[in-house]
Amino acid sequence: MSESRDSFERRGPPGTSRHIAVLTGPTGSGKTDVALALAREFPLEIVSVDSAQVYRGLDIGTAKPTREERGRAPHHLIDIREPDQPYSAAEFAADARRLIGEIAARGRTVLLVGGTMLYFKALFEGLDAMPPADAQLRAAIDAEAAARGWPALHAQLAAVDPAAAARLAPNDAQRIQRALEVYRMTGQPLSAFHGTGSRSGGFTPDAVFSLEPQDRAWLHARIAQRFDAMLAAGLVDEVRALRARGLSPGLPALRSVGYRQALEALDGRFPLTELRDRGIFASRQLAKRQLTWLRSMHERRVIACDAPDAIEQLLTAAKALRP
């Protein structure tokens, strides 16, 4: 085994590796390219931390690694659900824990790659016990939103759970729906389930690498190029195909950035010619939220993703790790 491989792995008993590394960053920061560069150097398996890539049929708009890219290293938690099948942060944490054990038993390093920050929180900090999703209740809330608009439901939420409503934008459909769902199921606000002491245990990663730009304009340009590439690759046709299956636009899978805007355009909410600008704007807003969350992860090692030698920097940092 090469020196780089020895240094990146945290060795346990013979035949096992106990190293858990994280590679994160905002959308458009180049996580896939960097992960594959690491896979060329180290014996690792990649666990996707992406709430949209779990869904089959959502390929272009999620920038899902291609089959060829997935052939370069084992990938997990990609294409494990149909778009109408729910997948929660708690389910991700359970699946990731299982995979971490299996990968460790194979003597390989676990590389968790993605930008769904709630998934990282669920795995590494644990989550408060929450009521399970209720498909019938969600459908009823979606029907209300279709008739009255999400701002009206936001106002309804403010009347019963002002703390949750204050944190949410009037059009934050997914979170408004969940907060109303919890209240209607239990008669209690979301805050009643926070700090209950029923959190599931988590893992502590051995290394957290975060790809973050020194110049925000660089990231904005990357996001625009990326969205243009998605449109050229057939994002609208991909969304048309999903729509033709009769899937509800209220599904979490179809609320992902890019998919939500494309569905709204196809439904006549705005002209298709505006899709590019709206998709890029939504992607920038997502990146902003991700960067805000990342700043709270004080243990992270920041790699400037806009540096010309970003991949070399990360490889050097990985090689410097010691058990």
PDB file of C-alpha atoms in Angstrom:
ATOM      1  CA  MET A   1       0.000   0.000   0.000  1.00  0.00           C
ATOM      2  CA  SER A   2       1.308   3.475  -0.856  1.00  0.00           C
ATOM      3  CA  GLU A   3       2.275   6.041   1.765  1.00  0.00           C
ATOM      4  CA  SER A   4      -0.745   8.211   0.861  1.00  0.00           C
ATOM      5  CA  ARG A   5      -3.130   5.376   1.497  1.00  0.00           C
ATOM      6  CA  ASP A   6      -1.565   4.568   4.864  1.00  0.00           C
ATOM      7  CA  SER A   7      -1.788   8.175   5.976  1.00  0.00           C
ATOM      8  CA  PHE A   8      -5.430   8.723   4.996  1.00  0.00           C
ATOM      9  CA  GLU A   9      -6.766   5.562   6.603  1.00  0.00           C
ATOM     10  CA  ARG A  10      -7.272   5.283  10.320  1.00  0.00           C
ATOM     11  CA  ARG A  11      -6.366   1.712  10.973  1.00  0.00           C
ATOM     12  CA  GLY A  12      -8.402  -0.483  13.273  1.00  0.00           C
ATOM     13  CA  PRO A  13      -8.092  -4.241  13.721  1.00  0.00           C
ATOM     14  CA  PRO A  14      -6.559  -6.115  10.782  1.00  0.00           C
ATOM     15  CA  GLY A  15      -8.789  -5.898   7.743  1.00  0.00           C
ATOM     16  CA  THR A  16     -10.761  -2.865   8.936  1.00  0.00           C
ATOM     17  CA  SER A  17     -10.633   0.907   8.567  1.00  0.00           C
ATOM     18  CA  ARG A  18     -12.327   3.256  11.006  1.00  0.00           C
ATOM     19  CA  HIS A  19     -11.860   6.477   9.090  1.00  0.00           C
ATOM     20  CA  ILE A  20     -14.938   8.590   8.300  1.00  0.00           C
ATOM     21  CA  ALA A  21     -14.254  11.662   6.189  1.00  0.00           C
ATOM     22  CA  VAL A  22     -16.675  14.338   5.010  1.00  0.00           C
ATOM     23  CA  LEU A  23     -16.475  16.289   1.772  1.00  0.00           C
ATOM     24  CA  THR A  24     -19.033  19.054   1.646  1.00  0.00           C
ATOM     25  CA  GLY A  25     -19.599  22.500   0.196  1.00  0.00           C
ATOM     26  CA  PRO A  26     -22.276  24.559  -1.532  1.00  0.00           C
ATOM     27  CA  THR A  27     -23.907  23.566  -4.787  1.00  0.00           C
ATOM     28  CA  GLY A  28     -21.552  24.103  -7.714  1.00  0.00           C
ATOM     29  CA  SER A  29     -18.363  23.897  -5.660  1.00  0.00           C
ATOM     30  CA  GLY A  30     -17.042  20.789  -7.445  1.00  0.00           C
ATOM     31  CA  LYS A  31     -17.626  18.073  -4.853  1.00  0.00           C
ATOM     32  CA  THR A  32     -17.996  15.248  -7.385  1.00  0.00           C
ATOM     33  CA  ASP A  33     -14.699  16.008  -9.157  1.00  0.00           C
ATOM     34  CA  VAL A  34     -12.832  16.240  -5.861  1.00  0.00           C
ATOM     35  CA  ALA A  35     -14.399  13.029  -4.526  1.00  0.00           C
ATOM     36  CA  LEU A  36     -13.312  11.135  -7.637  1.00  0.00           C
ATOM     37  CA  ALA A  37      -9.798  12.573  -7.308  1.00  0.00           C
ATOM     38  CA  LEU A  38      -9.673  11.241  -3.740  1.00  0.00           C
ATOM     39  CA  ALA A  39     -10.969   7.880  -4.938  1.00  0.00           C
ATOM     40  CA  ARG A  40      -8.008   7.608  -7.317  1.00  0.00           C
ATOM     41  CA  GLU A  41      -5.613   7.973  -4.381  1.00  0.00           C
ATOM     42  CA  PHE A  42      -7.287   6.191  -1.486  1.00  0.00           C
ATOM     43  CA  PRO A  43      -9.246   2.960  -0.890  1.00  0.00           C
ATOM     44  CA  LEU A  44     -12.618   4.532  -0.185  1.00  0.00           C
ATOM     45  CA  GLU A  45     -16.340   4.205  -0.811  1.00  0.00           C
ATOM     46  CA  ILE A  46     -18.584   7.208  -1.328  1.00  0.00           C
ATOM     47  CA  VAL A  47     -21.816   7.699   0.608  1.00  0.00           C
ATOM     48  CA  SER A  48     -23.979  10.360  -1.032  1.00  0.00           C
ATOM     49  CA  VAL A  49     -25.373  13.009   1.320  1.00  0.00           C
ATOM     50  CA  ASP A  50     -27.878  14.492  -1.120  1.00  0.00           C
ATOM     51  CA  SER A  51     -31.625  14.534  -0.551  1.00  0.00           C
ATOM     52  CA  ALA A  52     -32.402  14.694  -4.291  1.00  0.00           C
ATOM     53  CA  GLN A  53     -29.951  12.110  -5.627  1.00  0.00           C
ATOM     54  CA  VAL A  54     -31.739   9.389  -3.661  1.00  0.00           C
ATOM     55  CA  TYR A  55     -34.544   9.534  -6.262  1.00  0.00           C
ATOM     56  CA  ARG A  56     -34.563   7.514  -9.459  1.00  0.00           C
ATOM     57  CA  GLY A  57     -35.318   9.569 -12.557  1.00  0.00           C
ATOM     58  CA  LEU A  58     -33.919  12.790 -11.109  1.00  0.00           C
ATOM     59  CA  ASP A  59     -30.589  12.740 -12.887  1.00  0.00           C
ATOM     60  CA  ILE A  60     -29.900  15.934 -14.807  1.00  0.00           C
ATOM     61  CA  GLY A  61     -31.251  18.432 -12.294  1.00  0.00           C
ATOM     62  CA  THR A  62     -29.416  16.827  -9.380  1.00  0.00           C
ATOM     63  CA  ALA A  63     -26.050  16.690 -11.177  1.00  0.00           C
ATOM     64  CA  LYS A  64     -26.060  13.021 -10.222  1.00  0.00           C
ATOM     65  CA  PRO A  65     -22.727  11.258 -10.867  1.00  0.00           C
ATOM     66  CA  THR A  66     -22.887   9.413 -14.158  1.00  0.00           C
ATOM     67  CA  ARG A  67     -22.697   5.639 -14.367  1.00  0.00           C
ATOM     68  CA  GLU A  68     -19.130   5.985 -15.604  1.00  0.00           C
ATOM     69  CA  GLU A  69     -18.222   8.159 -12.619  1.00  0.00           C
ATOM     70  CA  ARG A  70     -19.918   5.763 -10.224  1.00  0.00           C
ATOM     71  CA  GLY A  71     -17.867   2.999 -11.793  1.00  0.00           C
ATOM     72  CA  ARG A  72     -14.645   4.615 -10.558  1.00  0.00           C
ATOM     73  CA  ALA A  73     -15.549   4.085  -6.898  1.00  0.00           C
ATOM     74  CA  PRO A  74     -18.443   2.403  -5.067  1.00  0.00           C
ATOM     75  CA  HIS A  75     -21.285   4.899  -4.503  1.00  0.00           C
ATOM     76  CA  HIS A  76     -24.130   4.455  -2.029  1.00  0.00           C
ATOM     77  CA  LEU A  77     -27.551   6.069  -1.381  1.00  0.00           C
ATOM     78  CA  ILE A  78     -28.098   7.068  -5.001  1.00  0.00           C
ATOM     79  CA  ASP A  79     -31.257   5.902  -6.840  1.00  0.00           C
ATOM     80  CA  ILE A  80     -32.738   4.170  -3.820  1.00  0.00           C
ATOM     81  CA  ARG A  81     -36.275   5.638  -3.977  1.00  0.00           C
ATOM     82  CA  GLU A  82     -38.952   6.459  -6.528  1.00  0.00           C
ATOM     83  CA  PRO A  83     -39.905  10.166  -6.541  1.00  0.00           C
ATOM     84  CA  ASP A  84     -43.194   9.450  -4.761  1.00  0.00           C
ATOM     85  CA  GLN A  85     -41.546   7.453  -1.980  1.00  0.00           C
ATOM     86  CA  PRO A  86     -40.608   9.521   1.086  1.00  0.00           C
ATOM     87  CA  TYR A  87     -37.084   9.531   2.462  1.00  0.00           C
ATOM     88  CA  SER A  88     -36.328  11.358   5.680  1.00  0.00           C
ATOM     89  CA  ALA A  89     -33.198  12.615   7.394  1.00  0.00           C
ATOM     90  CA  ALA A  90     -33.730   9.960  10.074  1.00  0.00           C
ATOM     91  CA  GLU A  91     -33.830   7.237   7.395  1.00  0.00           C
ATOM     92  CA  PHE A  92     -30.661   8.639   5.866  1.00  0.00           C
ATOM     93  CA  ALA A  93     -28.898   8.549   9.241  1.00  0.00           C
ATOM     94  CA  ALA A  94     -29.927   4.926   9.789  1.00  0.00           C
ATOM     95  CA  ASP A  95     -28.814   3.925   6.284  1.00  0.00           C
ATOM     96  CA  ALA A  96     -25.525   5.811   6.620  1.00  0.00           C
ATOM     97  CA  ARG A  97     -24.750   4.167   9.971  1.00  0.00           C
ATOM     98  CA  ARG A  98     -25.332   0.755   8.430  1.00  0.00           C
ATOM     99  CA  LEU A  99     -23.126   1.583   5.446  1.00  0.00           C
ATOM    100  CA  ILE A 100     -20.358   2.972   7.638  1.00  0.00           C
ATOM    101  CA  GLY A 101     -20.224  -0.364   9.458  1.00  0.00           C
ATOM    102  CA  GLU A 102     -20.263  -2.363   6.240  1.00  0.00           C
ATOM    103  CA  ILE A 103     -17.573  -0.254   4.585  1.00  0.00           C
ATOM    104  CA  ALA A 104     -15.402  -0.392   7.684  1.00  0.00           C
ATOM    105  CA  ALA A 105     -15.743  -4.177   7.709  1.00  0.00           C
ATOM    106  CA  ARG A 106     -14.309  -4.158   4.187  1.00  0.00           C
ATOM    107  CA  GLY A 107     -11.280  -2.229   5.473  1.00  0.00           C
ATOM    108  CA  ARG A 108     -12.074   0.885   3.437  1.00  0.00           C
ATOM    109  CA  THR A 109     -12.484   4.564   4.237  1.00  0.00           C
ATOM    110  CA  VAL A 110     -15.962   6.111   4.270  1.00  0.00           C
ATOM    111  CA  LEU A 111     -16.220   9.371   2.309  1.00  0.00           C
ATOM    112  CA  LEU A 112     -19.514  11.177   2.914  1.00  0.00           C
ATOM    113  CA  VAL A 113     -20.066  13.569  -0.004  1.00  0.00           C
ATOM    114  CA  GLY A 114     -22.844  16.099  -0.398  1.00  0.00           C
ATOM    115  CA  GLY A 115     -24.502  19.318   0.601  1.00  0.00           C
ATOM    116  CA  THR A 116     -27.728  18.321   2.372  1.00  0.00           C
ATOM    117  CA  MET A 117     -26.844  19.818   5.726  1.00  0.00           C
ATOM    118  CA  LEU A 118     -29.822  18.352   7.589  1.00  0.00           C
ATOM    119  CA  TYR A 119     -28.559  14.894   6.663  1.00  0.00           C
ATOM    120  CA  PHE A 120     -25.150  15.672   8.163  1.00  0.00           C
ATOM    121  CA  LYS A 121     -26.849  16.986  11.289  1.00  0.00           C
ATOM    122  CA  ALA A 122     -28.964  13.843  11.579  1.00  0.00           C
ATOM    123  CA  LEU A 123     -25.916  11.598  11.281  1.00  0.00           C
ATOM    124  CA  PHE A 124     -23.413  13.470  13.411  1.00  0.00           C
ATOM    125  CA  GLU A 125     -25.627  15.153  16.011  1.00  0.00           C
ATOM    126  CA  GLY A 126     -28.778  13.078  15.985  1.00  0.00           C
ATOM    127  CA  LEU A 127     -32.358  14.289  15.583  1.00  0.00           C
ATOM    128  CA  ASP A 128     -35.187  14.799  18.016  1.00  0.00           C
ATOM    129  CA  ALA A 129     -37.917  12.189  17.684  1.00  0.00           C
ATOM    130  CA  MET A 130     -40.597  13.552  15.366  1.00  0.00           C
ATOM    131  CA  PRO A 131     -43.997  12.248  14.266  1.00  0.00           C
ATOM    132  CA  PRO A 132     -43.747  10.214  11.050  1.00  0.00           C
ATOM    133  CA  ALA A 133     -44.974  11.618   7.757  1.00  0.00           C
ATOM    134  CA  ASP A 134     -48.664  11.200   6.963  1.00  0.00           C
ATOM    135  CA  ALA A 135     -49.226  10.966   3.206  1.00  0.00           C
ATOM    136  CA  GLN A 136     -52.976  11.628   3.423  1.00  0.00           C
ATOM    137  CA  LEU A 137     -52.515  14.714   5.576  1.00  0.00           C
ATOM    138  CA  ARG A 138     -49.767  16.028   3.312  1.00  0.00           C
ATOM    139  CA  ALA A 139     -52.013  15.603   0.282  1.00  0.00           C
ATOM    140  CA  ALA A 140     -54.733  17.591   2.032  1.00  0.00           C
ATOM    141  CA  ILE A 141     -52.293  20.393   2.855  1.00  0.00           C
ATOM    142  CA  ASP A 142     -51.050  20.410  -0.737  1.00  0.00           C
ATOM    143  CA  ALA A 143     -54.621  20.714  -1.973  1.00  0.00           C
ATOM    144  CA  GLU A 144     -55.193  23.691   0.327  1.00  0.00           C
ATOM    145  CA  ALA A 145     -52.005  25.302  -0.938  1.00  0.00           C
ATOM    146  CA  ALA A 146     -53.066  24.787  -4.549  1.00  0.00           C
ATOM    147  CA  ALA A 147     -56.373  26.510  -3.824  1.00  0.00           C
ATOM    148  CA  ARG A 148     -55.206  29.319  -1.527  1.00  0.00           C
ATOM    149  CA  GLY A 149     -51.435  29.631  -1.985  1.00  0.00           C
ATOM    150  CA  TRP A 150     -48.588  28.906   0.426  1.00  0.00           C
ATOM    151  CA  PRO A 151     -48.575  32.435   1.938  1.00  0.00           C
ATOM    152  CA  ALA A 152     -52.106  31.768   3.195  1.00  0.00           C
ATOM    153  CA  LEU A 153     -50.962  28.529   4.814  1.00  0.00           C
ATOM    154  CA  HIS A 154     -47.968  30.370   6.259  1.00  0.00           C
ATOM    155  CA  ALA A 155     -50.420  32.782   7.907  1.00  0.00           C
ATOM    156  CA  GLN A 156     -52.373  29.791   9.209  1.00  0.00           C
ATOM    157  CA  LEU A 157     -49.157  28.354  10.642  1.00  0.00           C
ATOM    158  CA  ALA A 158     -48.353  31.676  12.318  1.00  0.00           C
ATOM    159  CA  ALA A 159     -51.608  31.407  14.245  1.00  0.00           C
ATOM    160  CA  VAL A 160     -50.788  27.986  15.732  1.00  0.00           C
ATOM    161  CA  ASP A 161     -46.962  27.882  15.695  1.00  0.00           C
ATOM    162  CA  PRO A 162     -45.621  31.449  15.547  1.00  0.00           C
ATOM    163  CA  ALA A 163     -42.052  30.344  16.310  1.00  0.00           C
ATOM    164  CA  ALA A 164     -41.935  28.068  13.266  1.00  0.00           C
ATOM    165  CA  ALA A 165     -43.663  30.601  11.032  1.00  0.00           C
ATOM    166  CA  ALA A 166     -41.147  33.292  12.010  1.00  0.00           C
ATOM    167  CA  ARG A 167     -38.295  31.107  10.734  1.00  0.00           C
ATOM    168  CA  LEU A 168     -39.933  30.350   7.384  1.00  0.00           C
ATOM    169  CA  ALA A 169     -40.473  32.352   4.233  1.00  0.00           C
ATOM    170  CA  PRO A 170     -44.136  32.565   3.125  1.00  0.00           C
ATOM    171  CA  ASN A 171     -43.397  30.365   0.085  1.00  0.00           C
ATOM    172  CA  ASP A 172     -41.225  27.758   1.827  1.00  0.00           C
ATOM    173  CA  ALA A 173     -43.677  25.043   0.852  1.00  0.00           C
ATOM    174  CA  GLN A 174     -41.845  21.991   2.190  1.00  0.00           C
ATOM    175  CA  ARG A 175     -41.204  23.361   5.677  1.00  0.00           C
ATOM    176  CA  ILE A 176     -44.608  25.017   6.017  1.00  0.00           C
ATOM    177  CA  GLN A 177     -46.225  21.730   5.050  1.00  0.00           C
ATOM    178  CA  ARG A 178     -44.198  19.783   7.616  1.00  0.00           C
ATOM    179  CA  ALA A 179     -44.897  22.253  10.429  1.00  0.00           C
ATOM    180  CA  LEU A 180     -48.642  22.200   9.706  1.00  0.00           C
ATOM    181  CA  GLU A 181     -48.572  18.420   9.381  1.00  0.00           C
ATOM    182  CA  VAL A 182     -46.969  18.037  12.811  1.00  0.00           C
ATOM    183  CA  TYR A 183     -49.438  20.459  14.401  1.00  0.00           C
ATOM    184  CA  ARG A 184     -52.470  18.802  12.833  1.00  0.00           C
ATOM    185  CA  MET A 185     -51.259  15.339  13.818  1.00  0.00           C
ATOM    186  CA  THR A 186     -50.356  16.162  17.411  1.00  0.00           C
ATOM    187  CA  GLY A 187     -51.890  19.512  18.334  1.00  0.00           C
ATOM    188  CA  GLN A 188     -48.388  20.651  19.288  1.00  0.00           C
ATOM    189  CA  PRO A 189     -45.925  23.006  17.564  1.00  0.00           C
ATOM    190  CA  LEU A 190     -42.650  21.770  16.133  1.00  0.00           C
ATOM    191  CA  SER A 191     -40.759  23.320  19.034  1.00  0.00           C
ATOM    192  CA  ALA A 192     -42.450  20.884  21.408  1.00  0.00           C
ATOM    193  CA  PHE A 193     -40.378  18.102  19.837  1.00  0.00           C
ATOM    194  CA  HIS A 194     -37.044  19.918  20.110  1.00  0.00           C
ATOM    195  CA  GLY A 195     -34.729  19.148  23.005  1.00  0.00           C
ATOM    196  CA  THR A 196     -36.832  16.244  24.195  1.00  0.00           C
ATOM    197  CA  GLY A 197     -33.792  14.147  25.046  1.00  0.00           C
ATOM    198  CA  SER A 198     -34.817  11.470  22.564  1.00  0.00           C
ATOM    199  CA  ARG A 199     -32.119  12.135  20.002  1.00  0.00           C
ATOM    200  CA  SER A 200     -30.553   9.171  18.271  1.00  0.00           C
ATOM    201  CA  GLY A 201     -26.814   8.853  18.713  1.00  0.00           C
ATOM    202  CA  GLY A 202     -24.456  10.088  16.057  1.00  0.00           C
ATOM    203  CA  PHE A 203     -20.965   9.697  14.679  1.00  0.00           C
ATOM    204  CA  THR A 204     -18.024  12.046  14.895  1.00  0.00           C
ATOM    205  CA  PRO A 205     -16.169  12.317  11.576  1.00  0.00           C
ATOM    206  CA  ASP A 206     -12.401  12.097  11.588  1.00  0.00           C
ATOM    207  CA  ALA A 207     -12.029  14.868   9.000  1.00  0.00           C
ATOM    208  CA  VAL A 208     -14.377  17.455   7.502  1.00  0.00           C
ATOM    209  CA  PHE A 209     -13.265  19.091   4.259  1.00  0.00           C
ATOM    210  CA  SER A 210     -15.399  21.963   2.990  1.00  0.00           C
ATOM    211  CA  LEU A 211     -15.081  23.416  -0.506  1.00  0.00           C
ATOM    212  CA  GLU A 212     -15.832  27.129  -0.178  1.00  0.00           C
ATOM    213  CA  PRO A 213     -15.094  29.991  -2.583  1.00  0.00           C
ATOM    214  CA  GLN A 214     -12.874  32.916  -1.718  1.00  0.00           C
ATOM    215  CA  ASP A 215     -14.750  34.945  -4.336  1.00  0.00           C
ATOM    216  CA  ARG A 216     -18.536  34.532  -4.320  1.00  0.00           C
ATOM    217  CA  ALA A 217     -18.644  35.736  -7.952  1.00  0.00           C
ATOM    218  CA  TRP A 218     -16.698  32.613  -8.946  1.00  0.00           C
ATOM    219  CA  LEU A 219     -19.378  30.400  -7.404  1.00  0.00           C
ATOM    220  CA  HIS A 220     -22.154  32.405  -9.053  1.00  0.00           C
ATOM    221  CA  ALA A 221     -20.492  31.918 -12.435  1.00  0.00           C
ATOM    222  CA  ARG A 222     -20.136  28.179 -11.778  1.00  0.00           C
ATOM    223  CA  ILE A 223     -23.791  27.926 -10.792  1.00  0.00           C
ATOM    224  CA  ALA A 224     -24.849  29.669 -14.001  1.00  0.00           C
ATOM    225  CA  GLN A 225     -22.636  27.411 -16.127  1.00  0.00           C
ATOM    226  CA  ARG A 226     -23.952  24.360 -14.332  1.00  0.00           C
ATOM    227  CA  PHE A 227     -27.591  25.320 -14.835  1.00  0.00           C
ATOM    228  CA  ASP A 228     -26.954  26.096 -18.496  1.00  0.00           C
ATOM    229  CA  ALA A 229     -25.413  22.638 -18.864  1.00  0.00           C
ATOM    230  CA  MET A 230     -28.486  21.069 -17.227  1.00  0.00           C
ATOM    231  CA  LEU A 231     -30.808  22.881 -19.635  1.00  0.00           C
ATOM    232  CA  ALA A 232     -28.671  21.797 -22.591  1.00  0.00           C
ATOM    233  CA  ALA A 233     -28.689  18.195 -21.325  1.00  0.00           C
ATOM    234  CA  GLY A 234     -32.503  18.103 -21.292  1.00  0.00           C
ATOM    235  CA  LEU A 235     -33.654  19.202 -17.832  1.00  0.00           C
ATOM    236  CA  VAL A 236     -37.023  20.388 -19.145  1.00  0.00           C
ATOM    237  CA  ASP A 237     -37.650  17.074 -20.910  1.00  0.00           C
ATOM    238  CA  GLU A 238     -36.663  15.213 -17.735  1.00  0.00           C
ATOM    239  CA  VAL A 239     -39.226  17.225 -15.779  1.00  0.00           C
ATOM    240  CA  ARG A 240     -41.853  16.708 -18.486  1.00  0.00           C
ATOM    241  CA  ALA A 241     -41.350  12.953 -18.145  1.00  0.00           C
ATOM    242  CA  LEU A 242     -41.759  13.139 -14.363  1.00  0.00           C
ATOM    243  CA  ARG A 243     -44.856  15.304 -14.762  1.00  0.00           C
ATOM    244  CA  ALA A 244     -46.333  12.819 -17.258  1.00  0.00           C
ATOM    245  CA  ARG A 245     -46.201  10.150 -14.541  1.00  0.00           C
ATOM    246  CA  GLY A 246     -48.840  12.088 -12.613  1.00  0.00           C
ATOM    247  CA  LEU A 247     -46.513  12.837  -9.705  1.00  0.00           C
ATOM    248  CA  SER A 248     -47.710  15.543  -7.335  1.00  0.00           C
ATOM    249  CA  PRO A 249     -45.666  18.748  -7.610  1.00  0.00           C
ATOM    250  CA  GLY A 250     -45.813  18.882  -3.822  1.00  0.00           C
ATOM    251  CA  LEU A 251     -43.538  15.852  -3.445  1.00  0.00           C
ATOM    252  CA  PRO A 252     -40.222  16.654  -1.726  1.00  0.00           C
ATOM    253  CA  ALA A 253     -38.370  15.210  -4.730  1.00  0.00           C
ATOM    254  CA  LEU A 254     -39.996  17.713  -7.080  1.00  0.00           C
ATOM    255  CA  ARG A 255     -39.420  20.673  -4.783  1.00  0.00           C
ATOM    256  CA  SER A 256     -35.677  20.428  -5.344  1.00  0.00           C
ATOM    257  CA  VAL A 257     -34.018  23.449  -6.899  1.00  0.00           C
ATOM    258  CA  GLY A 258     -34.391  23.337 -10.673  1.00  0.00           C
ATOM    259  CA  TYR A 259     -37.241  20.846 -10.621  1.00  0.00           C
ATOM    260  CA  ARG A 260     -39.593  23.197  -8.785  1.00  0.00           C
ATOM    261  CA  GLN A 261     -38.874  26.047 -11.193  1.00  0.00           C
ATOM    262  CA  ALA A 262     -39.205  23.822 -14.279  1.00  0.00           C
ATOM    263  CA  LEU A 263     -42.539  22.452 -13.062  1.00  0.00           C
ATOM    264  CA  GLU A 264     -43.833  25.962 -12.405  1.00  0.00           C
ATOM    265  CA  ALA A 265     -42.818  27.005 -15.924  1.00  0.00           C
ATOM    266  CA  LEU A 266     -44.479  23.959 -17.496  1.00  0.00           C
ATOM    267  CA  ASP A 267     -47.628  24.665 -15.472  1.00  0.00           C
ATOM    268  CA  GLY A 268     -47.733  28.205 -16.880  1.00  0.00           C
ATOM    269  CA  ARG A 269     -46.790  30.002 -13.668  1.00  0.00           C
ATOM    270  CA  PHE A 270     -44.227  31.977 -15.665  1.00  0.00           C
ATOM    271  CA  PRO A 271     -42.839  31.846 -19.235  1.00  0.00           C
ATOM    272  CA  LEU A 272     -40.384  29.073 -20.025  1.00  0.00           C
ATOM    273  CA  THR A 273     -37.966  31.774 -21.168  1.00  0.00           C
ATOM    274  CA  GLU A 274     -37.629  32.836 -17.518  1.00  0.00           C
ATOM    275  CA  LEU A 275     -36.615  29.370 -16.314  1.00  0.00           C
ATOM    276  CA  ARG A 276     -32.882  29.973 -16.647  1.00  0.00           C
ATOM    277  CA  ASP A 277     -32.885  33.131 -14.535  1.00  0.00           C
ATOM    278  CA  ARG A 278     -35.206  31.696 -11.907  1.00  0.00           C
ATOM    279  CA  GLY A 279     -33.260  28.433 -11.676  1.00  0.00           C
ATOM    280  CA  ILE A 280     -29.945  30.239 -11.280  1.00  0.00           C
ATOM    281  CA  PHE A 281     -31.392  32.559  -8.642  1.00  0.00           C
ATOM    282  CA  ALA A 282     -32.803  29.613  -6.654  1.00  0.00           C
ATOM    283  CA  SER A 283     -29.438  27.821  -6.900  1.00  0.00           C
ATOM    284  CA  ARG A 284     -27.640  30.902  -5.580  1.00  0.00           C
ATOM    285  CA  GLN A 285     -30.052  31.091  -2.659  1.00  0.00           C
ATOM    286  CA  LEU A 286     -29.429  27.423  -1.884  1.00  0.00           C
ATOM    287  CA  ALA A 287     -25.664  28.000  -1.962  1.00  0.00           C
ATOM    288  CA  LYS A 288     -26.055  30.949   0.390  1.00  0.00           C
ATOM    289  CA  ARG A 289     -27.985  28.827   2.904  1.00  0.00           C
ATOM    290  CA  GLN A 290     -25.419  26.048   2.652  1.00  0.00           C
ATOM    291  CA  LEU A 291     -22.520  28.441   3.263  1.00  0.00           C
ATOM    292  CA  THR A 292     -24.307  29.896   6.296  1.00  0.00           C
ATOM    293  CA  TRP A 293     -24.708  26.398   7.736  1.00  0.00           C
ATOM    294  CA  LEU A 294     -21.104  25.495   6.956  1.00  0.00           C
ATOM    295  CA  ARG A 295     -19.813  28.465   8.924  1.00  0.00           C
ATOM    296  CA  SER A 296     -21.302  26.861  12.037  1.00  0.00           C
ATOM    297  CA  MET A 297     -19.138  23.747  11.491  1.00  0.00           C
ATOM    298  CA  HIS A 298     -16.055  25.006  13.272  1.00  0.00           C
ATOM    299  CA  GLU A 299     -14.232  21.699  12.925  1.00  0.00           C
ATOM    300  CA  ARG A 300     -14.213  21.875   9.138  1.00  0.00           C
ATOM    301  CA  ARG A 301     -11.046  22.308   7.088  1.00  0.00           C
ATOM    302  CA  VAL A 302     -11.804  24.889   4.390  1.00  0.00           C
ATOM    303  CA  ILE A 303     -10.392  24.337   0.913  1.00  0.00           C
ATOM    304  CA  ALA A 304     -10.751  27.279  -1.479  1.00  0.00           C
ATOM    305  CA  CYS A 305     -12.677  25.677  -4.333  1.00  0.00           C
ATOM    306  CA  ASP A 306     -11.857  28.611  -6.627  1.00  0.00           C
ATOM    307  CA  ALA A 307      -8.115  28.132  -6.159  1.00  0.00           C
ATOM    308  CA  PRO A 308      -6.425  26.634  -9.247  1.00  0.00           C
ATOM    309  CA  ASP A 309      -4.830  23.939  -7.087  1.00  0.00           C
ATOM    310  CA  ALA A 310      -7.907  23.128  -4.960  1.00  0.00           C
ATOM    311  CA  ILE A 311      -7.730  19.386  -5.643  1.00  0.00           C
ATOM    312  CA  GLU A 312      -3.991  19.284  -4.903  1.00  0.00           C
ATOM    313  CA  GLN A 313      -4.594  21.155  -1.634  1.00  0.00           C
ATOM    314  CA  LEU A 314      -7.181  18.651  -0.535  1.00  0.00           C
ATOM    315  CA  LEU A 315      -5.069  15.657  -1.492  1.00  0.00           C
ATOM    316  CA  THR A 316      -2.181  17.096   0.503  1.00  0.00           C
ATOM    317  CA  ALA A 317      -4.417  17.654   3.525  1.00  0.00           C
ATOM    318  CA  ALA A 318      -5.774  14.110   3.273  1.00  0.00           C
ATOM    319  CA  LYS A 319      -2.304  12.604   3.021  1.00  0.00           C
ATOM    320  CA  ALA A 320      -1.233  14.536   6.127  1.00  0.00           C
ATOM    321  CA  LEU A 321      -3.863  12.875   8.306  1.00  0.00           C
ATOM    322  CA  ARG A 322      -2.494  10.442  10.845  1.00  0.00           C
ATOM    323  CA  PRO A 323      -4.279   7.838  13.008  1.00  0.00           C
TER     324      PRO A 323
END
